[in-house]
Amino acid sequence: MKPVRILVDSFADASLTNAQMSNAREIIRRLDPTRFHVGVFHVETPDPRIGERPNTKLIRLPRRRQTVRILQEFLLGRHEILFYLKSSPASRLYLQLRQRWRDSRVVVGTIESQSDLRNEPTVNPEAIRLWEQTILRSDFLFSNSQAVKRSLAKEYGLPSEVVPTGVDTKFFTPAWDRPPNLRPRVLFVGSLRPFKQPHLLLDAAAKFPQADFVLIGDGLLGNKLRTRASEEKLANVSLLGPTGETNLRRQYQNADVFLFPSTWEGSPKVILEAAASGLPVIARSHYEPETVIDRQTGYLVGSDEELFARLEQLLQHPDLRRSLGQGGRRHSERFDWDVITQQWEGIFLRLWLQQTGDRAA
């Protein structure tokens, strides 16, 4: 069988840490090159793991005015499947034109957040419209959790299959044998946006001065949080800003608890990274993350009060932290990118066979 040709609407640049782009790179580098030819865009130096993959086409884009070149590849490229469609002007134009061109190639979109975007004030209305005009018009949609699938069906009446977000369990590993921290270390990783509720890390720091609190990431609330930490003299708070993958792994390994108070998510990859690193996770029950099993790998909480109570429990009991962390590590292995990529390979082959069958008919 000739390789199935897939164009991935993402960027292979090694310097880009956006979660969706990172996910796409993880899938691309694991796809069997004897069965899948992959094309992907880049602007700067591509991830060497992508660059070294056989049967891969790296499509260079200019730094500015990329829409025309991307649209050209969408329309004239030799791919049979367009995967990971982005919400972009090029995608919108392509979807408008493909019917005129009688383009029967398969378009695959992914849904990685709740679909009630209008309830989240930090999401621009124009961005929502573009998302509706692009990703939601894909031939096939794939949600990254059952809760995301239900949200899409509720808000738009659209069906989707579920393929979870993955984690590299060979890269994110526990440091079980490291010396214990003199003070418990609580970690948050994510963008500093209102719905992520990073301010609760500072609230916790005031409540539990015997522990240290580390925030990795930046965003709208960055300066406000830094000012507050300074004004309230929260010496046990460190806002470290964004960081690279290697240092991020080190931060997970040096922590004792992962605290993620966000209320509006799909299936956050940072939860999986923390679990793979052997950390007990405290997360919200609002979005029903399948990557946390309550009381087995951490805790799912509803209220702030419950969040602080569970945190206090973990701070006081190192053996409980270790037990939940070990459970999290075992659970994370179900989501290893090798396993998830095999699911995608099966889907691509199924869609390709369906497409070629339809053409023959």
Short mmCIF file of C-alpha atoms in Angstrom, two decimals:
data_model
loop_
_atom_site.label_atom_id
_atom_site.label_comp_id
_atom_site.label_asym_id
_atom_site.label_seq_id
_atom_site.Cartn_x
_atom_site.Cartn_y
_atom_site.Cartn_z
CA MET A 1 0.00 0.00 0.00
CA LYS A 2 1.32 3.44 -0.88
CA PRO A 3 1.74 5.83 2.09
CA VAL A 4 -1.29 7.92 2.98
CA ARG A 5 -0.42 11.58 2.38
CA ILE A 6 -1.33 13.88 5.28
CA LEU A 7 -0.94 17.65 5.45
CA VAL A 8 -0.82 18.85 9.05
CA ASP A 9 -2.04 22.42 9.46
CA SER A 10 0.47 23.26 12.15
CA PHE A 11 4.03 24.46 12.62
CA ALA A 12 7.07 22.26 13.15
CA ASP A 13 9.18 25.08 14.64
CA ALA A 14 11.14 23.84 17.65
CA SER A 15 10.77 27.22 19.37
CA LEU A 16 6.96 27.20 19.44
CA THR A 17 5.55 25.94 22.74
CA ASN A 18 1.84 26.40 22.03
CA ALA A 19 0.04 23.30 23.36
CA GLN A 20 -1.77 22.49 20.11
CA MET A 21 1.40 22.83 18.03
CA SER A 22 3.34 20.70 20.50
CA ASN A 23 0.63 18.05 20.30
CA ALA A 24 0.78 18.03 16.51
CA ARG A 25 4.56 17.60 16.58
CA GLU A 26 4.29 14.70 19.00
CA ILE A 27 1.90 12.92 16.65
CA ILE A 28 3.87 13.68 13.49
CA ARG A 29 7.16 12.32 14.76
CA ARG A 30 5.53 9.03 15.80
CA LEU A 31 3.52 8.34 12.64
CA ASP A 32 4.91 5.30 10.82
CA PRO A 33 6.85 6.77 7.85
CA THR A 34 6.30 3.63 5.79
CA ARG A 35 2.54 4.18 5.97
CA PHE A 36 2.21 7.96 6.22
CA HIS A 37 3.76 10.79 4.24
CA VAL A 38 3.47 14.02 6.26
CA GLY A 39 3.64 17.65 5.18
CA VAL A 40 3.87 20.40 7.79
CA PHE A 41 4.65 24.12 7.82
CA HIS A 42 7.53 25.92 9.49
CA VAL A 43 8.93 29.47 9.68
CA GLU A 44 12.12 28.99 11.67
CA THR A 45 14.25 25.95 12.52
CA PRO A 46 12.01 22.86 12.67
CA ASP A 47 12.03 20.42 15.54
CA PRO A 48 14.90 18.06 14.63
CA ARG A 49 12.70 15.06 15.43
CA ILE A 50 10.41 16.22 12.62
CA GLY A 51 13.25 17.19 10.31
CA GLU A 52 14.85 13.76 10.66
CA ARG A 53 11.62 11.86 10.08
CA PRO A 54 11.64 10.03 6.70
CA ASN A 55 8.82 10.71 4.25
CA THR A 56 8.28 14.24 5.58
CA LYS A 57 7.83 17.46 3.63
CA LEU A 58 8.77 20.66 5.48
CA ILE A 59 6.97 23.62 3.92
CA ARG A 60 8.74 26.91 4.59
CA LEU A 61 6.59 29.98 5.18
CA PRO A 62 7.55 33.65 5.21
CA ARG A 63 7.42 35.45 8.55
CA ARG A 64 4.57 37.61 7.30
CA ARG A 65 1.72 37.21 4.83
CA GLN A 66 1.51 33.46 5.21
CA THR A 67 -2.13 33.07 4.18
CA VAL A 68 -1.52 32.85 0.41
CA ARG A 69 1.20 30.20 0.74
CA ILE A 70 -0.85 28.10 3.16
CA LEU A 71 -3.94 28.37 0.95
CA GLN A 72 -1.86 27.35 -2.07
CA GLU A 73 -0.77 24.19 -0.24
CA PHE A 74 -4.34 23.45 0.84
CA LEU A 75 -5.59 23.71 -2.72
CA LEU A 76 -2.70 22.33 -4.77
CA GLY A 77 -0.89 20.01 -2.38
CA ARG A 78 -0.88 16.27 -3.02
CA HIS A 79 -2.26 15.33 0.39
CA GLU A 80 -5.29 13.11 0.87
CA ILE A 81 -6.06 14.19 4.44
CA LEU A 82 -5.83 17.68 5.92
CA PHE A 83 -5.29 17.20 9.64
CA TYR A 84 -5.41 19.50 12.66
CA LEU A 85 -7.13 22.30 10.76
CA LYS A 86 -6.43 25.63 12.42
CA SER A 87 -8.80 28.53 12.91
CA SER A 88 -7.22 30.87 10.36
CA PRO A 89 -8.03 33.04 7.32
CA ALA A 90 -6.40 30.43 5.06
CA SER A 91 -8.67 27.71 6.45
CA ARG A 92 -11.75 29.87 5.97
CA LEU A 93 -10.86 30.63 2.36
CA TYR A 94 -10.08 27.00 1.63
CA LEU A 95 -13.39 25.75 3.00
CA GLN A 96 -15.22 28.34 0.90
CA LEU A 97 -13.35 27.30 -2.25
CA ARG A 98 -13.20 23.53 -1.88
CA GLN A 99 -16.77 22.95 -3.04
CA ARG A 100 -16.13 24.87 -6.24
CA TRP A 101 -12.99 22.83 -6.81
CA ARG A 102 -14.88 19.61 -6.04
CA ASP A 103 -12.15 18.87 -3.54
CA SER A 104 -13.01 15.53 -1.93
CA ARG A 105 -9.97 15.31 0.34
CA VAL A 106 -10.76 14.68 3.98
CA VAL A 107 -10.56 17.57 6.46
CA VAL A 108 -10.04 16.62 10.11
CA GLY A 109 -10.59 19.11 12.92
CA THR A 110 -9.81 18.74 16.61
CA ILE A 111 -11.76 20.19 19.54
CA GLU A 112 -9.59 20.77 22.60
CA SER A 113 -11.72 23.04 24.79
CA GLN A 114 -15.30 23.40 25.95
CA SER A 115 -17.55 24.73 23.16
CA ASP A 116 -19.35 27.37 25.23
CA LEU A 117 -16.78 29.93 24.12
CA ARG A 118 -19.21 32.80 24.46
CA ASN A 119 -19.27 32.22 28.21
CA GLU A 120 -15.54 32.91 28.46
CA PRO A 121 -15.00 36.72 28.38
CA THR A 122 -11.31 36.48 27.43
CA VAL A 123 -12.17 34.86 24.07
CA ASN A 124 -12.67 37.46 21.34
CA PRO A 125 -16.05 37.25 19.51
CA GLU A 126 -14.28 37.45 16.16
CA ALA A 127 -12.10 34.51 17.15
CA ILE A 128 -15.25 32.53 17.96
CA ARG A 129 -16.76 33.34 14.55
CA LEU A 130 -13.57 32.27 12.79
CA TRP A 131 -13.54 29.01 14.78
CA GLU A 132 -17.16 28.36 13.77
CA GLN A 133 -16.35 29.07 10.10
CA THR A 134 -13.30 26.80 10.02
CA ILE A 135 -12.77 23.97 12.49
CA LEU A 136 -16.46 23.31 13.03
CA ARG A 137 -16.89 22.87 9.26
CA SER A 138 -14.38 20.02 9.07
CA ASP A 139 -15.56 16.73 7.59
CA PHE A 140 -14.72 14.91 10.82
CA LEU A 141 -14.30 16.26 14.34
CA PHE A 142 -12.37 14.68 17.18
CA SER A 143 -12.70 15.84 20.79
CA ASN A 144 -9.97 15.22 23.34
CA SER A 145 -12.29 14.12 26.17
CA GLN A 146 -15.82 12.87 26.72
CA ALA A 147 -16.72 16.16 28.42
CA VAL A 148 -15.49 18.12 25.39
CA LYS A 149 -17.52 15.82 23.14
CA ARG A 150 -20.66 16.46 25.20
CA SER A 151 -20.04 20.22 25.17
CA LEU A 152 -19.70 20.28 21.37
CA ALA A 153 -22.93 18.31 20.98
CA LYS A 154 -24.77 20.55 23.44
CA GLU A 155 -23.62 23.88 21.98
CA TYR A 156 -23.62 23.05 18.26
CA GLY A 157 -25.34 19.70 17.83
CA LEU A 158 -22.20 18.30 16.19
CA PRO A 159 -20.96 14.72 16.63
CA SER A 160 -17.33 13.89 17.31
CA GLU A 161 -15.13 10.95 18.22
CA VAL A 162 -12.81 11.05 21.23
CA VAL A 163 -9.03 10.79 21.00
CA PRO A 164 -7.31 11.98 24.19
CA THR A 165 -4.38 14.35 24.39
CA GLY A 166 -1.18 12.44 25.06
CA VAL A 167 1.99 12.79 27.10
CA ASP A 168 5.57 11.70 26.55
CA THR A 169 6.05 9.37 29.52
CA LYS A 170 9.65 8.72 28.50
CA PHE A 171 10.48 12.43 28.78
CA PHE A 172 8.29 13.36 31.76
CA THR A 173 9.40 10.97 34.48
CA PRO A 174 9.40 11.04 38.27
CA ALA A 175 12.51 11.76 40.32
CA TRP A 176 11.55 9.35 43.08
CA ASP A 177 15.07 9.24 44.53
CA ARG A 178 15.74 12.96 44.80
CA PRO A 179 16.35 14.36 48.30
CA PRO A 180 13.09 15.57 49.90
CA ASN A 181 12.41 19.30 49.80
CA LEU A 182 12.95 21.06 53.12
CA ARG A 183 9.60 22.78 52.45
CA PRO A 184 6.79 21.28 50.36
CA ARG A 185 6.80 22.70 46.84
CA VAL A 186 3.49 23.37 45.03
CA LEU A 187 3.58 23.90 41.27
CA PHE A 188 1.24 25.55 38.75
CA VAL A 189 1.89 25.50 34.99
CA GLY A 190 -0.31 27.39 32.54
CA SER A 191 -1.20 30.76 31.08
CA LEU A 192 -1.93 33.43 33.67
CA ARG A 193 -5.49 34.12 32.54
CA PRO A 194 -8.60 34.69 34.69
CA PHE A 195 -10.25 31.31 34.02
CA LYS A 196 -7.04 29.51 35.06
CA GLN A 197 -7.41 31.16 38.49
CA PRO A 198 -3.69 31.45 39.24
CA HIS A 199 -4.51 33.96 41.98
CA LEU A 200 -5.54 30.98 44.10
CA LEU A 201 -1.87 29.97 44.26
CA LEU A 202 -1.20 33.28 46.00
CA ASP A 203 -4.19 32.78 48.28
CA ALA A 204 -2.78 29.36 49.15
CA ALA A 205 0.67 30.83 49.75
CA ALA A 206 -0.81 33.19 52.35
CA LYS A 207 -2.72 30.31 53.98
CA PHE A 208 0.22 27.89 54.01
CA PRO A 209 3.43 29.84 54.67
CA GLN A 210 5.21 26.54 55.41
CA ALA A 211 5.14 25.67 51.68
CA ASP A 212 6.62 27.22 48.53
CA PHE A 213 4.48 28.03 45.47
CA VAL A 214 5.91 28.16 41.94
CA LEU A 215 4.01 29.47 38.91
CA ILE A 216 5.28 28.71 35.40
CA GLY A 217 3.75 30.71 32.54
CA ASP A 218 2.70 34.23 31.70
CA GLY A 219 -0.36 36.07 30.49
CA LEU A 220 -2.88 38.81 31.22
CA LEU A 221 -2.57 38.50 34.99
CA GLY A 222 1.21 38.28 35.15
CA ASN A 223 1.97 41.81 36.28
CA LYS A 224 -1.00 41.90 38.65
CA LEU A 225 0.15 38.71 40.37
CA ARG A 226 3.74 39.93 40.65
CA THR A 227 2.56 43.21 42.17
CA ARG A 228 0.34 41.41 44.65
CA ALA A 229 3.08 39.00 45.69
CA SER A 230 5.38 41.97 46.32
CA GLU A 231 2.81 44.09 48.16
CA GLU A 232 1.71 41.20 50.40
CA LYS A 233 5.32 40.14 50.95
CA LEU A 234 4.63 36.59 49.83
CA ALA A 235 8.22 35.43 49.96
CA ASN A 236 7.09 31.84 49.33
CA VAL A 237 5.79 32.69 45.83
CA SER A 238 7.95 32.48 42.69
CA LEU A 239 6.56 33.61 39.33
CA LEU A 240 9.09 32.24 36.86
CA GLY A 241 7.42 33.08 33.55
CA PRO A 242 7.45 30.72 30.55
CA THR A 243 10.17 28.11 30.28
CA GLY A 244 11.55 25.53 27.90
CA GLU A 245 10.70 21.85 27.92
CA THR A 246 13.86 20.67 29.70
CA ASN A 247 13.50 23.12 32.57
CA LEU A 248 9.78 22.38 32.75
CA ARG A 249 10.57 18.70 33.31
CA ARG A 250 12.96 19.72 36.09
CA GLN A 251 10.27 21.87 37.72
CA TYR A 252 7.84 18.95 37.76
CA GLN A 253 10.47 16.65 39.22
CA ASN A 254 11.37 19.15 41.95
CA ALA A 255 7.74 19.72 43.01
CA ASP A 256 5.62 17.84 45.54
CA VAL A 257 2.08 18.81 44.48
CA PHE A 258 0.54 20.04 41.23
CA LEU A 259 -2.23 22.57 41.85
CA PHE A 260 -4.36 23.47 38.82
CA PRO A 261 -7.43 25.53 39.84
CA SER A 262 -8.63 26.34 36.31
CA THR A 263 -12.41 26.20 35.84
CA TRP A 264 -12.68 26.11 32.02
CA GLU A 265 -10.67 23.50 30.15
CA GLY A 266 -10.74 20.67 27.67
CA SER A 267 -8.15 18.11 28.71
CA PRO A 268 -5.09 20.06 29.91
CA LYS A 269 -1.80 18.47 28.92
CA VAL A 270 -0.07 19.95 31.99
CA ILE A 271 -2.13 17.64 34.21
CA LEU A 272 -0.77 14.65 32.30
CA GLU A 273 2.77 15.98 32.41
CA ALA A 274 2.51 16.42 36.17
CA ALA A 275 1.03 12.94 36.65
CA ALA A 276 3.72 11.37 34.46
CA SER A 277 6.25 13.15 36.68
CA GLY A 278 4.81 11.44 39.74
CA LEU A 279 2.92 14.39 41.22
CA PRO A 280 -0.46 14.22 42.93
CA VAL A 281 -2.80 16.58 41.06
CA ILE A 282 -5.51 18.82 42.46
CA ALA A 283 -7.86 19.96 39.68
CA ARG A 284 -11.44 21.14 39.28
CA SER A 285 -14.29 18.74 38.73
CA HIS A 286 -16.07 21.32 36.51
CA TYR A 287 -14.68 19.99 33.20
CA GLU A 288 -14.46 16.33 34.31
CA PRO A 289 -10.81 15.67 33.43
CA GLU A 290 -10.35 11.99 32.66
CA THR A 291 -6.65 12.33 33.40
CA VAL A 292 -7.31 12.64 37.16
CA ILE A 293 -8.96 9.85 39.14
CA ASP A 294 -10.32 11.28 42.37
CA ARG A 295 -8.58 9.85 45.45
CA GLN A 296 -6.41 7.60 43.30
CA THR A 297 -4.15 10.02 41.41
CA GLY A 298 -5.10 13.25 43.17
CA TYR A 299 -8.29 15.12 43.90
CA LEU A 300 -11.10 16.65 41.85
CA VAL A 301 -12.61 19.56 43.76
CA GLY A 302 -15.65 21.77 43.33
CA SER A 303 -15.16 24.73 45.66
CA ASP A 304 -12.17 26.82 46.69
CA GLU A 305 -12.68 25.59 50.24
CA GLU A 306 -12.36 21.98 49.13
CA LEU A 307 -9.30 22.87 47.07
CA PHE A 308 -7.53 24.37 50.10
CA ALA A 309 -8.59 21.46 52.32
CA ARG A 310 -7.16 18.89 49.91
CA LEU A 311 -3.99 20.92 49.53
CA GLU A 312 -3.56 21.07 53.30
CA GLN A 313 -4.00 17.32 53.47
CA LEU A 314 -1.27 16.74 50.89
CA LEU A 315 1.10 19.23 52.50
CA GLN A 316 0.79 17.41 55.81
CA HIS A 317 1.19 13.84 54.53
CA PRO A 318 4.24 13.00 52.37
CA ASP A 319 3.24 9.33 52.16
CA LEU A 320 -0.12 10.30 50.69
CA ARG A 321 1.64 12.48 48.12
CA ARG A 322 3.82 9.56 47.11
CA SER A 323 0.91 7.11 46.91
CA LEU A 324 -1.24 9.41 44.75
CA GLY A 325 1.78 10.33 42.63
CA GLN A 326 2.50 6.69 41.91
CA GLY A 327 -1.14 6.21 40.93
CA GLY A 328 -0.89 9.20 38.63
CA ARG A 329 2.23 7.87 36.97
CA ARG A 330 0.52 4.54 36.25
CA HIS A 331 -2.58 6.28 34.93
CA SER A 332 -0.56 8.61 32.69
CA GLU A 333 0.93 5.64 30.84
CA ARG A 334 -2.51 4.97 29.33
CA PHE A 335 -2.13 8.34 27.57
CA ASP A 336 1.41 7.91 26.29
CA TRP A 337 1.82 9.55 22.87
CA ASP A 338 2.84 6.19 21.39
CA VAL A 339 -0.58 4.80 22.35
CA ILE A 340 -2.46 7.91 21.20
CA THR A 341 -0.61 8.05 17.87
CA GLN A 342 -1.61 4.45 17.16
CA GLN A 343 -5.22 5.57 17.55
CA TRP A 344 -4.63 8.37 15.04
CA GLU A 345 -2.98 5.94 12.61
CA GLY A 346 -6.07 3.74 12.71
CA ILE A 347 -8.30 6.76 12.12
CA PHE A 348 -6.24 8.03 9.20
CA LEU A 349 -6.31 4.62 7.52
CA ARG A 350 -10.05 4.32 8.07
CA LEU A 351 -10.74 7.77 6.62
CA TRP A 352 -8.40 7.14 3.68
CA LEU A 353 -10.09 3.83 2.86
CA GLN A 354 -13.48 5.48 3.16
CA GLN A 355 -12.38 8.28 0.87
CA THR A 356 -10.94 5.96 -1.79
CA GLY A 357 -14.06 3.80 -1.59
CA ASP A 358 -16.30 6.82 -2.12
CA ARG A 359 -14.23 7.87 -5.13
CA ALA A 360 -14.48 4.39 -6.63
CA ALA A 361 -18.24 4.40 -6.18
#
